[in-house]
């Protein structure tokens, strides 16, 4: 069962105001097989905390429901490889990590990268059995479950000195932030570098990336909220770096207060420049609904003109869009995706099948809506034949455009 969330995850305030809603939505990664029932629906609403500026969901779905069999695999794309390189460079400017523990290690891709770049001891923590098995096959020890103090003790007993703890795009999935920080205390010594990367709320608001709001993402992190969270903890923000990955991400490095290393100027600079208000969220909500109306109008007009339309990228974003647009396979015939775990399944909440990317050039539809817009440049290059044969791309974010 889902639970109602009433207290701010970062500062504990109970004065949370509703700023955005997409009504009832299915779980964005619950891709059903043909024989299975379509997904359950849960409220999708963002609450804003005026005290610490954290945006957070009102409804928390238990991790066991969300992640027991999880089809999201860290992208094997060139864009992601290039990001790993940039992130690693940023880490290496701080330390030479020989032992690395990754929280939310998925199928072990980042740990594999760390190993190839000099880490000699690695371990991961992830609740998805199917992905942990894949990591095991790569020789990466993976502890099954979400991070809590017990899990941290288990990982710590396997790796008592950890130079680097990485949490890439997982902190935004965490429900109990206090427990997360206490677990870090178990894992870290005073020299450990902690790297937390999440989508940055300023990019979300600026580019109206409403499709990155779904039940797995329990919060939309601001630096100010992180400062509130760490106030009484042994950790402090050490450095803040913005990256373009996934529509705009922020990497927050933490260090122990006893590390003897002064925080980088980026922390105070970005704290000072970050001003997020309830009005920003309200404006965002209006723009998001206008975006949904615009794309729906475009699709219906194209269908009235007898055009064929498909989707590309069965991302969680595609689920949010398709359920907000209230479209079915009559309008969007199928969605292509390279992830084998998603193929031959259906977009959650919609009866639209997911097929292999080859279908794009086999079927040659008139239009393909790119719901992996964060990889559009790479996809466009890969699918050059589609354009050459007269197909057109519809890219819905940041601005709706036809290419
Ligand atoms: P992604 O943006 O990583 O995530 P989210 O689910 O968080 O929105 O999803 C991108 C999807 O697009 C993923 O399912 C893989 C797919 N994809 C392709 O099918 N082909 C490609 O070339 C790339 C880069 C991604």
Coordinates of C-alpha atoms and ligand atoms in Angstrom, one line a residue:
X1 CA 0.0 0.0 0.0
X2 CA 1.1 3.6 -0.6
X3 CA 1.4 6.0 2.3
X4 CA 0.6 9.7 2.5
X5 CA 3.7 11.8 3.1
X6 CA 3.1 14.7 5.5
X7 CA 6.5 15.9 6.8
X8 CA 9.3 17.4 4.8
X9 CA 12.1 14.9 4.2
X10 CA 14.8 17.5 4.5
X11 CA 13.7 19.8 7.4
X12 CA 10.8 18.0 9.0
X13 CA 8.3 20.9 8.5
X14 CA 4.6 19.8 8.3
X15 CA 3.7 22.9 6.3
X16 CA 3.8 21.4 2.8
X17 CA 1.7 23.0 0.0
X18 CA 0.4 21.2 -3.0
X19 CA 1.9 22.8 -6.2
X20 CA 1.5 20.3 -9.0
X21 CA -0.6 17.3 -9.8
X22 CA -1.0 14.8 -12.7
X23 CA -3.9 13.0 -11.0
X24 CA -3.7 9.2 -10.9
X25 CA -0.8 7.7 -12.7
X26 CA 0.6 4.1 -13.0
X27 CA 4.1 3.3 -11.8
X28 CA 6.3 4.5 -14.6
X29 CA 8.5 1.4 -14.9
X30 CA 5.8 -1.2 -14.4
X31 CA 5.8 -2.6 -17.9
X32 CA 3.2 -5.3 -18.1
X33 CA 3.6 -8.5 -20.2
X34 CA 0.7 -9.3 -22.6
X35 CA -0.6 -11.9 -20.1
X36 CA -0.5 -9.6 -17.1
X37 CA -3.1 -7.1 -15.9
X38 CA -2.3 -3.4 -16.6
X39 CA -0.8 -1.5 -13.7
X40 CA -2.4 0.0 -10.5
X41 CA -2.7 3.8 -10.4
X42 CA -1.5 6.1 -7.6
X43 CA -1.8 9.8 -6.9
X44 CA 1.0 11.8 -8.5
X45 CA 1.2 15.2 -6.7
X46 CA 4.1 17.4 -5.7
X47 CA 4.2 19.2 -2.3
X48 CA 6.5 22.2 -1.8
X49 CA 8.2 23.0 1.5
X50 CA 8.4 26.9 1.8
X51 CA 11.0 26.5 4.6
X52 CA 13.7 24.5 2.8
X53 CA 12.4 24.7 -0.8
X54 CA 12.2 20.9 -1.3
X55 CA 9.7 19.6 -3.8
X56 CA 8.4 16.1 -2.9
X57 CA 5.7 13.7 -3.7
X58 CA 2.6 13.3 -1.5
X59 CA 2.3 9.6 -2.1
X60 CA 5.1 7.1 -1.2
X61 CA 5.0 3.7 -2.9
X62 CA 7.0 1.0 -1.0
X63 CA 10.3 0.0 -2.6
X64 CA 9.2 -3.6 -2.6
X65 CA 6.4 -2.7 -5.1
X66 CA 8.7 -0.4 -7.1
X67 CA 11.9 -2.3 -7.4
X68 CA 11.6 -6.0 -6.9
X69 CA 11.8 -6.6 -10.7
X70 CA 13.0 -3.4 -12.2
X71 CA 13.5 -3.0 -16.0
X72 CA 15.4 0.3 -15.8
X73 CA 19.0 -0.5 -16.9
X74 CA 21.6 2.3 -16.8
X75 CA 21.9 3.4 -20.4
X76 CA 24.8 1.9 -22.4
X77 CA 24.7 5.0 -24.6
X78 CA 27.7 7.1 -25.7
X79 CA 26.1 10.0 -23.8
X80 CA 26.3 8.0 -20.6
X81 CA 29.8 6.8 -21.2
X82 CA 30.9 10.4 -21.7
X83 CA 29.1 11.4 -18.5
X84 CA 30.9 8.6 -16.6
X85 CA 34.2 10.1 -17.8
X86 CA 33.3 13.6 -16.7
X87 CA 32.1 12.4 -13.3
X88 CA 35.2 10.3 -12.8
X89 CA 37.4 13.3 -13.6
X90 CA 35.6 15.4 -11.0
X91 CA 36.0 12.6 -8.4
X92 CA 39.7 12.2 -9.3
X93 CA 40.2 15.9 -8.7
X94 CA 39.3 15.1 -5.0
X95 CA 40.8 11.7 -4.3
X96 CA 42.3 8.5 -5.8
X97 CA 39.5 6.0 -5.0
X98 CA 40.7 2.5 -4.6
X99 CA 37.6 1.2 -2.8
X100 CA 34.2 2.2 -4.1
X101 CA 30.7 1.4 -2.8
X102 CA 27.8 2.3 -5.0
X103 CA 24.3 2.7 -3.7
X104 CA 21.7 1.9 -6.3
X105 CA 24.3 0.1 -8.4
X106 CA 21.8 -1.2 -11.0
X107 CA 23.5 -3.7 -13.3
X108 CA 27.0 -2.6 -12.2
X109 CA 27.9 -0.4 -15.1
X110 CA 29.4 2.4 -13.1
X111 CA 31.3 0.1 -10.8
X112 CA 32.7 -1.7 -13.8
X113 CA 33.8 1.7 -15.1
X114 CA 35.4 2.5 -11.7
X115 CA 37.2 -0.9 -11.7
X116 CA 38.6 -0.3 -15.2
X117 CA 39.8 3.1 -14.0
X118 CA 41.8 2.0 -11.0
X119 CA 39.4 1.0 -8.2
X120 CA 40.6 -2.4 -6.8
X121 CA 37.7 -3.1 -4.4
X122 CA 34.1 -2.5 -5.4
X123 CA 30.7 -3.4 -4.1
X124 CA 27.1 -2.4 -4.9
X125 CA 23.8 -2.2 -3.1
X126 CA 20.6 -2.5 -5.1
X127 CA 17.1 -3.8 -4.4
X128 CA 16.4 -5.2 -7.9
X129 CA 17.2 -8.9 -7.9
X130 CA 17.2 -9.1 -11.8
X131 CA 19.8 -6.3 -12.0
X132 CA 21.9 -7.5 -9.1
X133 CA 22.2 -10.9 -10.8
X134 CA 23.5 -9.2 -13.9
X135 CA 26.1 -7.4 -11.7
X136 CA 27.0 -10.7 -10.1
X137 CA 27.7 -12.1 -13.5
X138 CA 30.2 -9.2 -14.1
X139 CA 32.0 -10.2 -10.9
X140 CA 30.6 -7.3 -8.9
X141 CA 29.5 -8.1 -5.3
X142 CA 26.0 -6.7 -4.9
X143 CA 24.0 -6.6 -1.7
X144 CA 20.3 -6.9 -2.3
X145 CA 18.1 -4.3 -0.7
X146 CA 17.8 -0.5 -0.2
X147 CA 20.3 1.3 1.9
X148 CA 19.5 1.4 5.6
X149 CA 21.8 1.1 8.7
X150 CA 21.6 -2.8 8.6
X151 CA 22.5 -2.9 4.9
X152 CA 25.3 -0.4 5.6
X153 CA 26.7 -2.7 8.3
X154 CA 26.6 -5.6 5.9
X155 CA 28.5 -3.7 3.2
X156 CA 30.9 -2.2 5.7
X157 CA 31.8 -5.7 7.0
X158 CA 32.7 -6.7 3.5
X159 CA 34.6 -3.5 2.8
X160 CA 35.7 -1.7 6.0
X161 CA 37.6 1.1 4.3
X162 CA 35.6 2.9 1.7
X163 CA 37.3 5.8 -0.2
X164 CA 34.3 6.7 -2.3
X165 CA 30.5 6.2 -1.8
X166 CA 28.6 7.0 -5.0
X167 CA 24.8 7.4 -5.2
X168 CA 23.9 8.2 -8.8
X169 CA 20.2 9.1 -9.4
X170 CA 19.2 7.2 -6.3
X171 CA 18.9 9.8 -3.6
X172 CA 15.8 11.2 -5.4
X173 CA 14.3 7.7 -4.9
X174 CA 14.9 7.7 -1.1
X175 CA 11.9 8.0 1.3
X176 CA 13.6 8.3 4.7
X177 CA 16.5 10.8 4.4
X178 CA 17.5 10.6 8.0
X179 CA 18.0 6.9 7.7
X180 CA 20.1 7.5 4.6
X181 CA 22.4 9.9 6.4
X182 CA 22.8 7.5 9.3
X183 CA 23.6 4.7 6.9
X184 CA 26.3 6.9 5.4
X185 CA 27.8 7.4 8.8
X186 CA 28.2 3.6 9.0
X187 CA 29.8 3.3 5.6
X188 CA 32.2 6.3 5.8
X189 CA 35.3 7.2 7.7
X190 CA 36.4 10.8 8.0
X191 CA 38.3 10.7 4.6
X192 CA 35.5 9.1 2.5
X193 CA 34.2 11.2 -0.3
X194 CA 30.4 10.9 -0.9
X195 CA 29.1 11.7 -4.3
X196 CA 25.3 12.2 -4.7
X197 CA 24.0 12.9 -8.2
X198 CA 20.4 13.7 -8.9
X199 CA 18.3 15.6 -11.4
X200 CA 18.5 19.3 -10.4
X201 CA 15.3 21.0 -9.6
X202 CA 16.3 24.2 -11.2
X203 CA 16.7 22.4 -14.6
X204 CA 13.4 20.6 -14.0
X205 CA 11.6 23.9 -13.4
X206 CA 13.4 25.9 -16.2
X207 CA 12.9 23.3 -18.9
X208 CA 9.4 22.1 -17.6
X209 CA 10.7 18.5 -17.4
X210 CA 7.4 17.4 -15.7
X211 CA 7.9 14.0 -17.2
X212 CA 10.7 13.3 -14.8
X213 CA 8.1 13.5 -12.0
X214 CA 6.9 10.0 -11.2
X215 CA 6.5 7.8 -8.1
X216 CA 10.1 6.5 -8.0
X217 CA 11.3 10.1 -7.7
X218 CA 10.1 11.0 -4.2
X219 CA 11.8 14.4 -4.2
X220 CA 13.2 17.2 -6.4
X221 CA 16.3 18.3 -4.7
X222 CA 17.5 21.8 -4.1
X223 CA 20.9 22.6 -2.6
X224 CA 19.1 24.5 0.2
X225 CA 17.2 21.4 1.2
X226 CA 20.4 19.4 1.3
X227 CA 21.9 22.0 3.6
X228 CA 18.9 21.6 6.0
X229 CA 19.2 17.9 5.9
X230 CA 22.9 17.9 6.9
X231 CA 22.6 20.5 9.6
X232 CA 23.0 18.2 12.5
X233 CA 24.9 15.4 10.8
X234 CA 28.7 14.7 10.6
X235 CA 28.7 15.6 6.9
X236 CA 28.8 18.9 5.1
X237 CA 28.5 19.8 1.4
X238 CA 32.0 19.9 0.0
X239 CA 31.5 20.8 -3.7
X240 CA 28.6 21.2 -6.1
X241 CA 28.8 20.6 -9.9
X242 CA 26.1 20.8 -12.6
X243 CA 26.1 18.2 -15.4
X244 CA 23.9 18.1 -18.5
X245 CA 23.0 14.4 -18.2
X246 CA 19.3 13.5 -18.0
X247 CA 18.1 17.0 -18.7
X248 CA 20.3 18.7 -16.1
X249 CA 21.8 17.0 -13.0
X250 CA 23.6 18.1 -9.9
X251 CA 26.5 16.4 -8.3
X252 CA 26.8 17.2 -4.6
X253 CA 30.0 16.0 -2.9
X254 CA 29.9 15.5 0.8
X255 CA 32.8 15.3 3.2
X256 CA 33.0 14.5 6.9
X257 CA 33.2 17.6 9.0
X258 CA 36.3 16.2 10.6
X259 CA 38.0 15.7 7.2
X260 CA 40.0 18.9 7.8
X261 CA 39.2 20.0 4.2
X262 CA 37.5 23.3 3.6
X263 CA 34.3 23.3 1.4
X264 CA 34.8 24.5 -2.2
X265 CA 33.4 28.0 -3.1
X266 CA 30.8 26.3 -5.4
X267 CA 28.7 25.4 -2.3
X268 CA 28.3 29.0 -1.0
X269 CA 28.0 30.4 -4.5
X270 CA 25.2 28.0 -5.5
X271 CA 23.4 28.2 -2.2
X272 CA 23.4 32.0 -2.6
X273 CA 22.1 32.0 -6.3
X274 CA 19.5 29.3 -5.8
X275 CA 16.1 31.0 -5.2
X276 CA 13.1 28.7 -5.5
X277 CA 9.6 29.8 -4.6
X278 CA 6.1 28.3 -4.6
X279 CA 5.3 30.6 -7.5
X280 CA 8.0 28.9 -9.6
X281 CA 6.3 25.6 -9.0
X282 CA 2.9 27.0 -9.8
X283 CA 4.2 28.5 -13.0
X284 CA 5.8 25.2 -13.8
X285 CA 2.5 23.5 -13.3
X286 CA 0.7 25.7 -15.7
X287 CA 3.4 25.3 -18.4
X288 CA 3.4 21.6 -17.9
X289 CA -0.3 21.3 -18.5
X290 CA 0.0 23.6 -21.6
X291 CA 2.7 21.3 -22.9
X292 CA 0.5 18.3 -22.5
X293 CA -2.4 20.1 -24.3
X294 CA -0.1 21.2 -27.2
X295 CA 1.3 17.8 -27.9
X296 CA -2.2 16.2 -27.7
X297 CA -3.5 18.8 -30.1
X298 CA -0.6 18.1 -32.5
X299 CA -1.1 14.3 -32.3
X300 CA -4.8 14.5 -32.9
X301 CA -4.3 16.9 -35.9
X302 CA -1.7 14.6 -37.4
X303 CA -4.0 11.6 -37.0
X304 CA -6.9 13.6 -38.6
X305 CA -4.4 14.0 -41.5
X306 CA -4.0 10.2 -41.6
X307 CA -0.4 10.3 -40.5
X308 CA 1.2 7.3 -38.7
X309 CA 2.9 8.0 -35.3
X310 CA 5.1 5.9 -33.0
X311 CA 7.1 6.7 -29.9
X312 CA 10.9 6.2 -29.4
X313 CA 12.3 5.4 -26.0
X314 CA 10.0 3.6 -23.5
X315 CA 11.5 5.8 -20.8
X316 CA 9.6 6.4 -17.5
X317 CA 9.1 9.8 -19.2
X318 CA 7.1 8.1 -22.0
X319 CA 4.8 6.6 -19.4
X320 CA 4.1 10.0 -17.8
X321 CA 3.5 11.6 -21.1
X322 CA 1.3 8.9 -22.6
X323 CA -0.9 8.7 -19.4
X324 CA -1.1 12.5 -19.3
X325 CA -2.0 12.7 -23.0
X326 CA -4.5 9.9 -22.6
X327 CA -3.5 8.4 -25.9
X328 CA -3.8 4.7 -26.9
X329 CA -2.3 2.6 -29.7
X330 CA -4.9 4.1 -32.1
X331 CA -2.8 7.3 -32.0
X332 CA 0.7 6.0 -31.1
X333 CA 1.0 2.5 -32.7
X334 CA 4.1 1.3 -30.7
X335 CA 7.1 2.6 -28.8
X336 CA 10.6 1.4 -29.8
X337 CA 13.2 0.7 -27.1
X338 CA 16.6 -1.0 -27.1
X339 CA 16.1 -2.4 -23.6
X340 CA 15.3 -6.1 -23.9
X341 CA 13.6 -6.2 -20.5
X342 CA 11.0 -3.7 -21.9
X343 CA 10.4 -5.2 -25.3
X344 CA 7.2 -7.3 -25.8
X345 CA 5.6 -5.5 -22.9
X346 CA 3.2 -2.6 -22.7
X347 CA 3.6 1.0 -21.6
X348 CA 2.2 1.1 -18.1
X349 CA -1.4 2.4 -18.1
X350 CA -1.6 2.4 -21.9
X351 CA -2.2 -0.4 -24.2
X352 CA 0.8 0.5 -26.4
X353 CA 3.3 -2.2 -27.2
X354 CA 7.0 -1.8 -26.8
X355 CA 9.1 -3.2 -29.7
X356 CA 12.8 -3.3 -30.8
X357 CA 14.2 -0.1 -32.4
X358 CA 14.5 -1.9 -35.7
X359 CA 10.7 -1.4 -36.1
X360 CA 11.3 2.3 -36.8
X361 CA 12.9 1.6 -40.2
X362 CA 10.9 -1.6 -40.8
X363 CA 7.6 0.3 -40.4
X364 CA 8.7 3.8 -41.4
X365 CA 6.0 5.8 -39.7
X366 CA 5.5 9.4 -40.7
X367 CA 6.4 10.7 -37.2
X368 CA 8.3 9.4 -34.2
X369 CA 7.9 11.1 -30.8
X370 CA 11.2 10.9 -29.0
X371 CA 10.6 10.2 -25.3
X372 CA 14.2 9.7 -24.6
X373 CA 14.7 13.4 -25.4
X374 CA 17.8 13.4 -23.1
X375 CA 19.5 11.2 -25.7
X376 CA 17.9 12.7 -28.8
X377 CA 21.1 13.8 -30.4
X378 CA 22.6 10.3 -30.2
X379 CA 19.3 8.6 -31.3
X380 CA 18.9 11.0 -34.3
X381 CA 22.4 10.0 -35.5
X382 CA 21.7 6.3 -35.0
X383 CA 18.4 6.4 -36.8
X384 CA 19.6 8.5 -39.8
X385 CA 17.8 6.2 -42.2
X386 CA 14.4 7.1 -40.7
X387 CA 15.0 10.8 -41.6
X388 CA 16.4 9.9 -45.0
X389 CA 13.2 8.0 -45.8
X390 CA 11.1 11.0 -44.9
X391 CA 10.3 10.3 -41.3
X392 CA 10.0 13.3 -38.9
X393 CA 11.0 13.5 -35.2
X394 CA 8.7 15.2 -32.7
X395 CA 10.8 16.2 -29.6
X396 CA 8.6 17.3 -26.7
X397 CA 11.1 18.7 -24.3
X398 CA 12.4 21.3 -23.6
X399 CA 10.3 23.0 -26.3
X400 CA 8.0 21.0 -28.6
X401 CA 9.7 20.8 -32.0
X402 CA 9.4 18.9 -35.2
X403 CA 12.8 17.9 -36.8
Ligands
LIG1 P1 16.2 7.2 -19.7 O1 16.1 8.6 -20.2 O2 17.5 6.6 -19.3 O3 15.3 7.0 -18.4 P2 14.0 7.3 -17.7 O4 13.3 5.9 -17.7 O5 14.5 7.6 -16.3 O6 13.1 8.4 -18.2 O7 15.4 6.2 -20.7 C1 15.8 6.2 -22.0 C2 15.1 5.0 -22.7 O8 15.4 5.1 -24.1 C3 15.7 3.7 -22.2 O9 14.6 2.8 -22.0 C4 16.6 3.2 -23.3 C5 16.0 3.9 -24.5 N1 17.0 4.2 -25.6 C6 16.9 3.6 -26.8 O10 15.9 2.8 -27.0 N2 17.8 3.8 -27.8 C7 18.8 4.7 -27.5 O11 19.7 4.9 -28.4 C8 19.0 5.3 -26.2 C9 20.1 6.2 -26.0 C10 18.0 5.0 -25.3

